[in-house]
Amino acid sequence: MAQKPKIDPHVGRLGYLQALVTEFQETESQDAKEQVLANLANFAYDPGNYQYLRQLQVLDLFLDSLSEENETLIKFAIA
């Protein structure tokens, strides 16, 4: 099971989302990528997160995930 990103509890929402994006980009584990992308997709449901997701280019990350061979990543990206 993928480890949670190491995050300073004082970094706030933007810092937490940045840590997730960094973990997604750096990990080689498909399970970790799936878990992180699912977490980012959950954050995307809250309109209050939109500015952070846009700033971190998470929308592009979702779009790039559509071309992955991993069907779970594609499903999470569509969600």
Coordinates of N, CA, C and O in Angstrom, one line a residue:
M1 N 0.8 -1.2 0.0 CA 0.0 0.0 0.0 C 0.9 1.2 0.0 O 1.9 1.3 0.7
A2 N 0.5 2.2 -0.7 CA 1.3 3.5 -0.8 C 1.3 4.2 0.5 O 0.3 4.3 1.2
Q3 N 2.5 4.8 0.7 CA 2.6 5.6 1.9 C 2.0 7.0 1.7 O 2.0 7.5 0.5
K4 N 1.4 7.6 2.7 CA 0.9 9.0 2.6 C 2.1 9.9 2.4 O 3.2 9.7 2.9
P5 N 1.9 11.0 1.6 CA 3.0 11.9 1.4 C 3.4 12.5 2.8 O 2.6 12.7 3.6
K6 N 4.7 12.8 2.9 CA 5.2 13.4 4.2 C 4.9 14.9 4.1 O 5.6 15.6 3.3
I7 N 4.0 15.3 4.9 CA 3.5 16.7 4.8 C 3.5 17.4 6.1 O 3.1 16.8 7.1
D8 N 4.1 18.6 6.2 CA 4.1 19.4 7.4 C 2.6 19.8 7.6 O 1.9 20.3 6.7
P9 N 2.1 19.5 8.8 CA 0.7 19.8 9.1 C 0.3 21.3 9.0 O -0.8 21.7 8.9
H10 N 1.3 22.2 8.8 CA 1.1 23.6 8.8 C 1.2 24.2 7.4 O 1.1 25.4 7.2
V11 N 1.3 23.3 6.4 CA 1.4 23.8 5.0 C 0.1 24.2 4.4 O 0.1 24.9 3.4
G12 N -1.0 23.8 4.9 CA -2.3 24.2 4.3 C -2.7 23.4 3.1 O -2.0 22.4 2.7
R13 N -3.8 23.7 2.6 CA -4.4 23.0 1.5 C -3.5 23.0 0.2 O -3.3 22.0 -0.4
L14 N -3.0 24.2 -0.1 CA -2.1 24.3 -1.3 C -0.9 23.4 -1.1 O -0.5 22.7 -2.1
G15 N -0.3 23.4 0.0 CA 0.9 22.6 0.3 C 0.6 21.1 0.2 O 1.4 20.3 -0.3
Y16 N -0.5 20.7 0.7 CA -1.0 19.3 0.7 C -1.2 18.9 -0.8 O -0.7 17.8 -1.2
L17 N -1.9 19.7 -1.5 CA -2.1 19.4 -2.9 C -0.8 19.3 -3.7 O -0.6 18.4 -4.6
Q18 N 0.1 20.2 -3.4 CA 1.4 20.2 -4.1 C 2.2 18.9 -3.8 O 2.8 18.3 -4.7
A19 N 2.1 18.5 -2.5 CA 2.7 17.2 -2.1 C 2.1 16.0 -2.9 O 2.9 15.1 -3.3
L20 N 0.8 16.0 -3.1 CA 0.2 15.0 -3.9 C 0.6 15.0 -5.3 O 1.0 13.9 -5.9
V21 N 0.7 16.2 -5.9 CA 1.1 16.3 -7.3 C 2.6 15.8 -7.4 O 2.9 15.0 -8.4
T22 N 3.4 16.2 -6.5 CA 4.8 15.8 -6.6 C 4.9 14.3 -6.4 O 5.7 13.6 -7.1
E23 N 4.2 13.7 -5.5 CA 4.2 12.3 -5.3 C 3.8 11.5 -6.6 O 4.4 10.6 -7.0
F24 N 2.7 12.0 -7.2 CA 2.2 11.4 -8.4 C 3.3 11.4 -9.5 O 3.5 10.5 -10.2
Q25 N 4.0 12.6 -9.6 CA 5.0 12.7 -10.7 C 6.3 11.9 -10.4 O 6.9 11.5 -11.4
E26 N 6.6 11.7 -9.2 CA 7.9 11.1 -8.8 C 7.8 9.6 -8.6 O 8.8 8.9 -8.7
T27 N 6.6 9.1 -8.2 CA 6.5 7.7 -7.8 C 6.5 6.7 -9.0 O 6.0 7.1 -10.1
E28 N 7.1 5.6 -8.9 CA 7.1 4.6 -9.9 C 6.0 3.5 -9.7 O 5.6 2.8 -10.6
S29 N 5.4 3.6 -8.5 CA 4.4 2.6 -8.1 C 3.0 2.9 -8.7 O 2.5 4.0 -8.5
Q30 N 2.5 2.0 -9.5 CA 1.1 2.2 -10.1 C 0.1 2.3 -9.0 O -0.9 3.1 -9.1
D31 N 0.2 1.6 -7.9 CA -0.8 1.7 -6.8 C -0.8 3.1 -6.2 O -1.8 3.6 -5.9
A32 N 0.4 3.6 -6.0 CA 0.5 4.9 -5.4 C 0.0 6.0 -6.4 O -0.7 6.9 -5.9
K33 N 0.2 5.8 -7.7 CA -0.3 6.8 -8.7 C -1.9 6.7 -8.6 O -2.5 7.8 -8.7
E34 N -2.4 5.5 -8.5 CA -3.9 5.4 -8.5 C -4.4 6.1 -7.3 O -5.4 6.8 -7.3
Q35 N -3.8 5.8 -6.1 CA -4.3 6.4 -4.9 C -4.2 7.9 -4.9 O -5.1 8.6 -4.5
V36 N -3.1 8.5 -5.4 CA -2.9 9.9 -5.4 C -3.9 10.5 -6.4 O -4.5 11.6 -6.1
L37 N -4.1 9.9 -7.6 CA -5.0 10.5 -8.6 C -6.4 10.5 -8.0 O -7.2 11.4 -8.3
A38 N -6.8 9.4 -7.3 CA -8.1 9.3 -6.7 C -8.3 10.5 -5.7 O -9.3 11.1 -5.6
N39 N -7.2 10.7 -4.9 CA -7.3 11.8 -3.9 C -7.5 13.2 -4.6 O -8.3 14.0 -4.2
L40 N -6.7 13.4 -5.6 CA -6.8 14.6 -6.4 C -8.2 14.8 -7.0 O -8.8 15.9 -7.0
A41 N -8.8 13.7 -7.5 CA -10.1 13.7 -8.1 C -11.1 14.1 -7.0 O -12.1 14.8 -7.3
N42 N -11.0 13.6 -5.8 CA -11.9 13.9 -4.7 C -11.8 15.4 -4.4 O -12.8 16.0 -4.1
F43 N -10.6 15.9 -4.4 CA -10.4 17.4 -4.1 C -11.1 18.2 -5.2 O -11.5 19.3 -5.0
A44 N -11.1 17.7 -6.4 CA -11.7 18.4 -7.5 C -13.2 18.6 -7.4 O -13.8 19.5 -8.0
Y45 N -13.9 17.8 -6.6 CA -15.3 18.0 -6.4 C -15.6 19.3 -5.6 O -16.8 19.7 -5.6
D46 N -14.7 19.8 -4.8 CA -14.9 21.0 -4.0 C -14.5 22.2 -4.8 O -13.4 22.4 -5.1
P47 N -15.5 23.1 -5.2 CA -15.2 24.3 -6.0 C -14.1 25.2 -5.3 O -13.4 25.9 -6.0
G48 N -14.0 25.1 -4.0 CA -13.0 25.9 -3.3 C -11.6 25.5 -3.6 O -10.7 26.3 -3.3
N49 N -11.4 24.3 -4.1 CA -10.1 23.9 -4.5 C -9.7 24.2 -5.9 O -8.5 24.0 -6.3
Y50 N -10.6 24.7 -6.7 CA -10.3 25.0 -8.1 C -9.1 25.8 -8.3 O -8.3 25.5 -9.2
Q51 N -9.0 26.9 -7.6 CA -7.8 27.8 -7.8 C -6.5 27.1 -7.5 O -5.5 27.3 -8.2
Y52 N -6.5 26.2 -6.5 CA -5.3 25.5 -6.2 C -5.0 24.5 -7.3 O -3.8 24.3 -7.7
L53 N -6.0 23.8 -7.7 CA -5.8 22.7 -8.7 C -5.4 23.3 -10.1 O -4.5 22.8 -10.8
R54 N -5.9 24.5 -10.4 CA -5.5 25.2 -11.6 C -4.0 25.7 -11.5 O -3.2 25.5 -12.4
Q55 N -3.7 26.3 -10.3 CA -2.3 26.7 -10.1 C -1.3 25.6 -10.2 O -0.2 25.8 -10.7
L56 N -1.7 24.4 -9.7 CA -0.8 23.3 -9.7 C -0.9 22.5 -11.0 O -0.2 21.5 -11.2
Q57 N -1.7 22.9 -11.9 CA -1.9 22.3 -13.2 C -2.4 20.9 -13.1 O -2.0 20.0 -13.9
V58 N -3.2 20.6 -12.1 CA -3.8 19.3 -11.9 C -4.7 18.9 -13.1 O -4.8 17.8 -13.5
L59 N -5.4 19.9 -13.7 CA -6.2 19.6 -14.8 C -5.4 19.0 -16.0 O -5.9 18.1 -16.6
D60 N -4.2 19.5 -16.2 CA -3.3 18.9 -17.2 C -2.9 17.5 -16.8 O -2.8 16.6 -17.7
L61 N -2.7 17.3 -15.5 CA -2.3 16.0 -15.0 C -3.4 15.0 -15.3 O -3.2 13.9 -15.7
F62 N -4.7 15.4 -15.1 CA -5.8 14.6 -15.4 C -5.9 14.3 -16.9 O -6.1 13.1 -17.3
L63 N -5.7 15.3 -17.7 CA -5.8 15.1 -19.2 C -4.6 14.2 -19.6 O -4.9 13.3 -20.5
D64 N -3.4 14.3 -19.1 CA -2.3 13.5 -19.4 C -2.6 12.0 -19.0 O -2.1 11.1 -19.7
S65 N -3.3 11.8 -17.9 CA -3.6 10.5 -17.4 C -4.5 9.7 -18.4 O -4.6 8.5 -18.3
L66 N -5.2 10.5 -19.2 CA -6.2 9.8 -20.1 C -5.4 9.0 -21.2 O -6.0 8.1 -21.8
S67 N -4.1 9.2 -21.4 CA -3.4 8.5 -22.4 C -2.6 7.3 -21.7 O -1.8 6.7 -22.4
E68 N -2.8 7.1 -20.4 CA -2.1 6.0 -19.8 C -2.7 4.7 -20.2 O -3.8 4.6 -20.6
E69 N -1.9 3.6 -20.0 CA -2.4 2.3 -20.3 C -3.2 1.7 -19.1 O -4.0 0.8 -19.3
N70 N -3.0 2.3 -17.9 CA -3.7 1.9 -16.7 C -5.1 2.4 -16.7 O -5.4 3.6 -16.6
E71 N -6.1 1.4 -16.8 CA -7.5 1.8 -16.9 C -8.0 2.5 -15.7 O -8.9 3.4 -15.8
T72 N -7.4 2.2 -14.5 CA -7.9 2.8 -13.3 C -7.5 4.3 -13.3 O -8.3 5.1 -12.9
L73 N -6.3 4.6 -13.8 CA -5.9 6.0 -13.9 C -6.8 6.8 -14.8 O -7.2 7.9 -14.5
I74 N -7.2 6.1 -15.9 CA -8.1 6.8 -16.9 C -9.4 7.1 -16.2 O -10.0 8.1 -16.4
K75 N -9.9 6.1 -15.5 CA -11.2 6.3 -14.8 C -11.2 7.4 -13.8 O -12.1 8.2 -13.7
F76 N -10.1 7.5 -13.0 CA -10.0 8.5 -12.0 C -9.8 9.9 -12.7 O -10.4 10.9 -12.2
A77 N -9.1 9.9 -13.8 CA -8.9 11.2 -14.5 C -10.2 11.7 -15.1 O -10.5 12.9 -15.1
I78 N -11.1 10.8 -15.6 CA -12.4 11.2 -16.1 C -13.3 11.7 -15.0 O -14.0 12.6 -15.2
A79 N -13.2 11.0 -13.9 CA -14.1 11.4 -12.7 C -13.7 12.8 -12.3 O -14.6 13.6 -11.9

